[in-house]
Amino acid sequence: MQGTAIAQPNIALIKYWGKRDIERNLPAVGSISVTLRELHTRMQVDFDDALAADALMVNDAPDEAMLPRLASCLDSVAGRDRPGARIVSTCNFPIAAGLASSASSFAALTVAAAKAAGESLDTARLASLAGRASGSAARSLLGGFVELENAGDDIVCRSLCGAEDWPLTVVVAITESGPKPVGSTEAMEISRRTSPFYSSWVDRQSHDLEIARAAIAARDLEKLAAIAEHNCLKMHSIMWASRPPMVYWNAATMRCLQTVRQLQGEGKGVFFTIDAGPQVKAVCLPEHATEVEAALRATPGVTDIMTTGLGEGARLESPG
Ligand code: PMV
């Protein structure tokens, strides 16, 4: 009754922001992401009839706060009448700071739980179950460039291009490692209810997705850069114009954007994206990664840098 799985976070290039159905956690818009390689979450799930209650350890410390969300994900995989679970999670990057730790956590948890429950589920079903817990988690079931479609009554992901078919590098500039002030579910709801830009965001998303899809198919970094930066800044504009306003950036976030602009001016193949946190992700051509990394490291306020390639989807840990 045990399963262990590994999943990597993904970074959205065309963002998921807003829910169409909160109950079923269906996104209001489609999105496109890249699955990373070097950052990961490992989840071990043990179902044990002798356990009176579920228990969660995250990086060797008990975590009561995250437990209810993880427990309900286990319910959706193994049924509400499942035995108690011992969940042990280890993550090699900062949690809840806009680095998509929920994506890798729920993707790994779903795969591990299905194994522990003895269920043999295909990737599409696992993605749908992970997506119910965290929309972006569905995308971490697949590797490389992934599209989460906004159609029908289920969460559906498909691969656009394998990691090895367009091996870009992502340089993550950490500017703050604490947890974010407002979680994405709440922030999405505030955006939907109060932002004057929300409806045009939803209306324009299929246009942005189409351009990004074409850019990926053509391996056209310049075209992808333009649409990804535009889409990211639109998402943050929705939040800035919400009531209360939600600003995830700090001064160093802005400085990193200037660094990326400077690198672009020097002809480097790089663009930025930012999620619900102050970190900046610079997506670049592997041949420019060293310069991008050095320039971001030298940017005042950057406390750490993580560089990663693109990787595969969530999977069971291979024995041995
Ligand atoms: O999946 P959630 O609920 O953590 O929301 C993800 C939201 C963003 O990271 C900001 C965008 C995205 O598409 O991943």
Coordinates of C-alpha atoms and ligand atoms in Angstrom, one line a residue:
M1 CA 0.0 0.0 0.0
Q2 CA 2.9 2.4 -0.8
G3 CA 3.8 4.5 -3.7
T4 CA 6.6 7.0 -4.3
A5 CA 6.6 9.5 -7.2
I6 CA 8.7 12.4 -8.4
A7 CA 7.4 15.5 -10.3
Q8 CA 8.9 18.7 -11.4
P9 CA 7.3 22.1 -11.3
N10 CA 6.2 23.8 -14.5
I11 CA 6.4 27.5 -15.4
A12 CA 3.5 28.9 -17.4
L13 CA 4.4 30.9 -20.5
I14 CA 0.8 31.6 -21.2
K15 CA -0.8 31.9 -17.8
Y16 CA -3.7 30.2 -16.1
W17 CA -5.4 32.9 -14.1
G18 CA -9.1 32.6 -13.1
K19 CA -11.5 29.8 -12.6
R20 CA -14.6 28.9 -14.6
D21 CA -15.9 26.5 -12.0
I22 CA -14.5 26.7 -8.4
E23 CA -16.1 23.5 -7.2
R24 CA -14.5 21.4 -10.0
N25 CA -11.5 23.7 -10.2
L26 CA -11.9 24.2 -13.9
P27 CA -9.8 27.1 -15.4
A28 CA -11.4 30.0 -17.1
V29 CA -8.6 30.0 -19.7
G30 CA -6.2 27.6 -21.4
S31 CA -2.5 27.8 -20.6
I32 CA 0.9 26.7 -21.9
S33 CA 3.8 25.8 -19.7
V34 CA 7.3 24.2 -19.7
T35 CA 8.1 21.5 -17.2
L36 CA 11.4 22.0 -15.5
R37 CA 14.1 19.4 -14.9
E38 CA 16.4 20.2 -11.9
L39 CA 13.7 21.3 -9.4
H40 CA 11.6 18.5 -8.0
T41 CA 9.2 17.2 -5.3
R42 CA 9.3 13.7 -4.2
M43 CA 6.1 12.3 -2.5
Q44 CA 5.8 9.0 -0.7
V45 CA 2.3 7.8 0.2
D46 CA 1.6 5.0 2.6
F47 CA -2.0 3.8 3.2
D48 CA -2.2 2.1 6.5
D49 CA -5.4 0.8 8.1
A50 CA -3.8 1.2 11.5
L51 CA -3.5 4.9 11.2
A52 CA -6.2 6.9 13.0
A53 CA -5.5 10.1 11.0
D54 CA -3.5 11.3 8.0
A55 CA -0.1 12.7 8.7
L56 CA 2.2 14.9 6.6
M57 CA 5.9 15.6 6.8
V58 CA 7.4 18.2 4.5
N59 CA 11.1 18.4 4.4
D60 CA 11.4 16.5 7.7
A61 CA 8.9 18.7 9.6
P62 CA 5.2 18.0 10.3
D63 CA 2.9 20.3 8.3
E64 CA -0.7 20.6 9.5
A65 CA -1.5 23.6 7.2
M66 CA -1.1 21.8 3.9
L67 CA -2.6 18.5 5.1
P68 CA -6.3 19.1 4.3
R69 CA -5.6 19.9 0.6
L70 CA -3.4 16.9 0.3
A71 CA -5.9 14.7 2.1
S72 CA -8.7 15.7 -0.2
C73 CA -6.5 15.0 -3.2
L74 CA -6.0 11.5 -1.8
D75 CA -9.8 11.1 -1.4
S76 CA -10.3 11.9 -5.1
V77 CA -7.7 9.3 -6.1
A78 CA -8.4 6.5 -3.6
G79 CA -12.0 7.2 -2.5
R80 CA -13.2 8.8 0.7
D81 CA -13.3 5.4 2.5
R82 CA -9.5 5.0 2.0
P83 CA -7.2 4.1 4.9
G84 CA -5.3 6.7 6.8
A85 CA -2.2 8.0 4.9
R86 CA 1.3 8.8 5.9
I87 CA 2.6 11.4 3.4
V88 CA 6.3 12.3 3.2
S89 CA 7.2 15.1 0.9
T90 CA 10.7 16.5 0.1
C91 CA 11.2 19.5 -2.2
N92 CA 14.6 20.8 -3.3
F93 CA 13.4 24.4 -3.8
P94 CA 11.5 27.1 -1.8
I95 CA 7.8 26.2 -1.2
A96 CA 4.9 28.6 -1.8
A97 CA 7.0 31.4 -3.1
G98 CA 5.7 31.5 -6.7
L99 CA 7.9 28.6 -7.9
A100 CA 5.0 26.3 -8.6
S101 CA 5.6 24.0 -5.6
S102 CA 1.9 23.1 -5.6
A103 CA 2.2 21.9 -9.2
S104 CA 5.0 19.5 -8.5
S105 CA 3.5 18.5 -5.1
F106 CA 0.1 17.6 -6.4
A107 CA 1.4 15.9 -9.6
A108 CA 3.7 13.7 -7.5
L109 CA 1.0 13.1 -4.9
T110 CA -1.5 11.9 -7.5
V111 CA 0.9 9.5 -9.1
A112 CA 2.1 8.2 -5.7
A113 CA -1.4 7.8 -4.3
A114 CA -2.7 5.9 -7.4
K115 CA 0.2 3.4 -7.0
A116 CA -0.4 3.1 -3.2
A117 CA -4.1 2.5 -3.9
G118 CA -3.3 -0.1 -6.5
E119 CA -5.1 1.9 -9.2
S120 CA -3.8 1.8 -12.7
L121 CA -4.7 5.2 -14.1
D122 CA -3.5 6.6 -17.4
T123 CA -1.7 10.0 -17.7
A124 CA -4.9 11.8 -18.8
R125 CA -6.8 10.6 -15.7
L126 CA -3.9 11.4 -13.4
A127 CA -3.7 14.9 -14.9
S128 CA -7.4 15.5 -14.4
L129 CA -7.2 14.4 -10.7
A130 CA -4.0 16.5 -10.1
G131 CA -5.7 19.4 -11.8
R132 CA -8.6 19.3 -9.4
A133 CA -6.3 19.9 -6.5
S134 CA -4.2 22.6 -8.3
G135 CA -4.9 23.7 -11.9
S136 CA -1.2 24.0 -12.8
A137 CA -0.4 20.6 -11.3
A138 CA -2.2 18.9 -14.3
R139 CA 0.5 20.3 -16.6
S140 CA 3.3 18.6 -14.5
L141 CA 2.1 15.2 -15.5
L142 CA 3.7 15.8 -18.9
G143 CA 7.1 16.9 -19.9
G144 CA 8.4 19.7 -22.2
F145 CA 5.9 22.2 -23.6
V146 CA 2.4 21.4 -22.3
E147 CA -1.0 23.0 -23.1
L148 CA -3.9 22.8 -20.6
E149 CA -7.0 23.1 -22.7
N150 CA -10.0 25.1 -21.6
A151 CA -12.7 22.9 -23.1
G152 CA -15.5 20.7 -21.8
D153 CA -16.0 19.5 -18.3
D154 CA -12.6 18.0 -17.6
I155 CA -9.0 19.2 -17.2
V156 CA -7.2 18.1 -20.4
C157 CA -3.5 18.5 -21.1
R158 CA -1.6 17.7 -24.2
S159 CA 2.1 17.8 -25.1
L160 CA 3.1 20.4 -27.7
C161 CA 6.8 19.6 -27.9
G162 CA 9.1 17.3 -26.0
A163 CA 11.8 18.8 -23.7
E164 CA 14.5 17.4 -26.0
D165 CA 12.9 18.8 -29.1
W166 CA 13.5 22.4 -28.0
P167 CA 15.8 22.3 -25.0
L168 CA 15.5 25.8 -23.6
T169 CA 17.1 26.8 -20.2
V170 CA 15.2 28.5 -17.4
V171 CA 17.1 30.7 -15.0
V172 CA 15.2 31.5 -11.8
A173 CA 16.2 34.6 -9.9
I174 CA 15.1 34.4 -6.3
T175 CA 14.4 37.7 -4.7
E176 CA 12.6 36.6 -1.6
S177 CA 12.0 33.1 -0.2
G178 CA 9.1 33.5 2.2
P179 CA 5.6 32.3 1.4
K180 CA 3.3 34.5 -0.7
P181 CA 0.9 36.9 1.0
V182 CA -2.2 35.8 -0.9
G183 CA -2.7 32.2 -2.3
S184 CA -3.5 31.9 -6.0
T185 CA -7.0 30.6 -5.5
E186 CA -8.0 33.6 -3.5
A187 CA -6.2 36.0 -5.7
M188 CA -7.9 34.6 -8.8
E189 CA -11.3 35.1 -7.2
I190 CA -10.5 38.7 -6.2
S191 CA -9.3 39.3 -9.7
R192 CA -12.5 37.9 -11.2
R193 CA -14.8 39.8 -8.9
T194 CA -13.1 43.2 -8.9
S195 CA -10.6 43.7 -11.8
P196 CA -11.8 45.8 -14.7
F197 CA -9.4 43.9 -16.9
Y198 CA -10.5 40.4 -16.1
S199 CA -13.1 39.9 -18.9
S200 CA -10.8 41.1 -21.6
W201 CA -8.1 38.8 -20.3
V202 CA -10.4 35.8 -20.7
D203 CA -11.6 37.0 -24.1
R204 CA -8.0 37.5 -25.5
Q205 CA -6.5 34.3 -24.2
S206 CA -7.3 32.0 -27.2
H207 CA -5.5 34.6 -29.4
D208 CA -2.4 34.4 -27.1
L209 CA -2.5 30.6 -27.0
E210 CA -2.6 30.4 -30.8
I211 CA 0.5 32.7 -31.2
A212 CA 2.4 30.7 -28.6
R213 CA 1.5 27.4 -30.2
A214 CA 2.7 28.6 -33.5
A215 CA 5.9 30.0 -32.0
I216 CA 6.7 26.7 -30.3
A217 CA 6.0 24.7 -33.5
A218 CA 8.4 27.0 -35.3
R219 CA 10.9 27.0 -32.4
D220 CA 10.8 30.8 -32.8
L221 CA 12.1 32.3 -29.5
E222 CA 11.5 35.9 -30.4
K223 CA 7.9 35.3 -31.2
L224 CA 7.4 33.2 -28.0
A225 CA 9.2 35.9 -26.0
A226 CA 6.9 38.7 -27.2
I227 CA 3.7 36.8 -26.5
A228 CA 4.8 35.3 -23.1
E229 CA 6.0 38.6 -21.7
H230 CA 2.8 40.3 -22.9
N231 CA 0.7 37.6 -21.3
C232 CA 2.6 37.7 -18.0
L233 CA 2.3 41.5 -17.8
K234 CA -1.4 41.3 -18.5
M235 CA -1.9 38.8 -15.7
H236 CA -0.1 41.0 -13.2
S237 CA -2.1 44.1 -14.5
I238 CA -5.3 42.3 -13.6
M239 CA -4.0 41.9 -10.1
W240 CA -2.7 45.5 -9.8
A241 CA -6.1 46.8 -10.8
S242 CA -8.0 44.5 -8.4
R243 CA -9.5 45.7 -5.1
P244 CA -7.7 45.2 -2.9
P245 CA -4.7 45.5 -5.3
M246 CA -2.4 42.5 -5.3
V247 CA 1.3 43.2 -6.1
Y248 CA 3.5 40.2 -5.9
W249 CA 6.6 42.1 -7.1
N250 CA 9.3 43.7 -5.1
A251 CA 12.0 46.2 -6.2
A252 CA 14.3 43.4 -7.2
T253 CA 11.6 41.8 -9.4
M254 CA 11.6 45.1 -11.4
R255 CA 15.3 45.2 -11.5
C256 CA 15.4 41.7 -13.0
L257 CA 13.1 42.8 -15.7
Q258 CA 15.5 45.6 -16.6
T259 CA 18.3 43.1 -16.6
V260 CA 16.4 41.0 -19.1
R261 CA 15.7 44.0 -21.3
Q262 CA 19.4 44.8 -21.3
L263 CA 20.3 41.3 -22.3
Q264 CA 17.8 41.4 -25.1
G265 CA 19.3 44.7 -26.2
E266 CA 22.7 42.9 -26.5
G267 CA 21.1 40.3 -28.7
K268 CA 20.6 37.5 -26.2
G269 CA 17.8 35.0 -26.7
V270 CA 16.0 35.5 -23.4
F271 CA 12.6 36.6 -22.0
F272 CA 11.0 36.9 -18.6
T273 CA 8.0 35.5 -16.9
I274 CA 6.7 36.0 -13.3
D275 CA 4.0 34.0 -11.4
A276 CA 2.2 34.6 -8.2
G277 CA 5.4 35.6 -6.3
P278 CA 8.4 38.0 -6.6
Q279 CA 10.8 35.6 -8.4
V280 CA 11.7 36.2 -12.1
K281 CA 12.1 33.3 -14.5
A282 CA 14.3 34.0 -17.5
V283 CA 13.7 31.6 -20.3
C284 CA 16.6 31.5 -22.6
L285 CA 18.6 29.7 -25.3
P286 CA 21.1 27.3 -23.7
E287 CA 24.0 29.1 -25.4
H288 CA 23.1 32.3 -23.6
A289 CA 22.4 30.7 -20.2
T290 CA 25.8 31.6 -18.6
E291 CA 25.5 35.3 -19.5
V292 CA 21.8 35.4 -18.3
E293 CA 22.7 33.7 -15.1
A294 CA 25.7 36.1 -14.4
A295 CA 23.6 39.2 -15.2
L296 CA 20.7 38.2 -12.9
R297 CA 23.1 37.1 -10.2
A298 CA 24.7 40.6 -10.3
T299 CA 21.3 42.3 -10.1
P300 CA 20.8 44.0 -6.7
G301 CA 18.3 42.2 -4.5
V302 CA 18.7 38.8 -6.1
T303 CA 19.5 36.4 -3.3
D304 CA 19.9 33.1 -5.2
I305 CA 19.8 31.7 -8.7
M306 CA 18.6 28.3 -9.9
T307 CA 19.2 27.2 -13.4
T308 CA 17.4 24.3 -15.0
G309 CA 16.7 22.7 -18.3
L310 CA 13.3 21.3 -19.4
G311 CA 12.3 17.9 -18.2
E312 CA 9.9 15.1 -18.2
G313 CA 6.5 14.6 -16.6
A314 CA 5.6 13.1 -13.2
R315 CA 6.5 9.5 -12.7
L316 CA 6.9 6.7 -10.2
E317 CA 10.3 6.5 -8.6
S318 CA 12.1 3.7 -10.2
P319 CA 13.0 1.0 -7.7
G320 CA 16.6 0.7 -6.6
Ligands
PMV1 O1 -2.4 26.1 -10.0 P1 -2.5 27.2 -9.1 O2 -3.8 27.3 -8.4 O3 -1.3 27.2 -8.2 O4 -2.3 28.6 -10.0 C1 -1.2 28.9 -10.8 C2 -1.2 30.3 -11.2 C3 0.0 30.8 -11.9 O5 1.2 30.1 -11.5 C4 0.2 32.3 -11.5 C5 -0.1 30.7 -13.4 C6 0.1 29.3 -14.0 O6 -0.5 29.1 -15.1 O7 0.8 28.5 -13.5

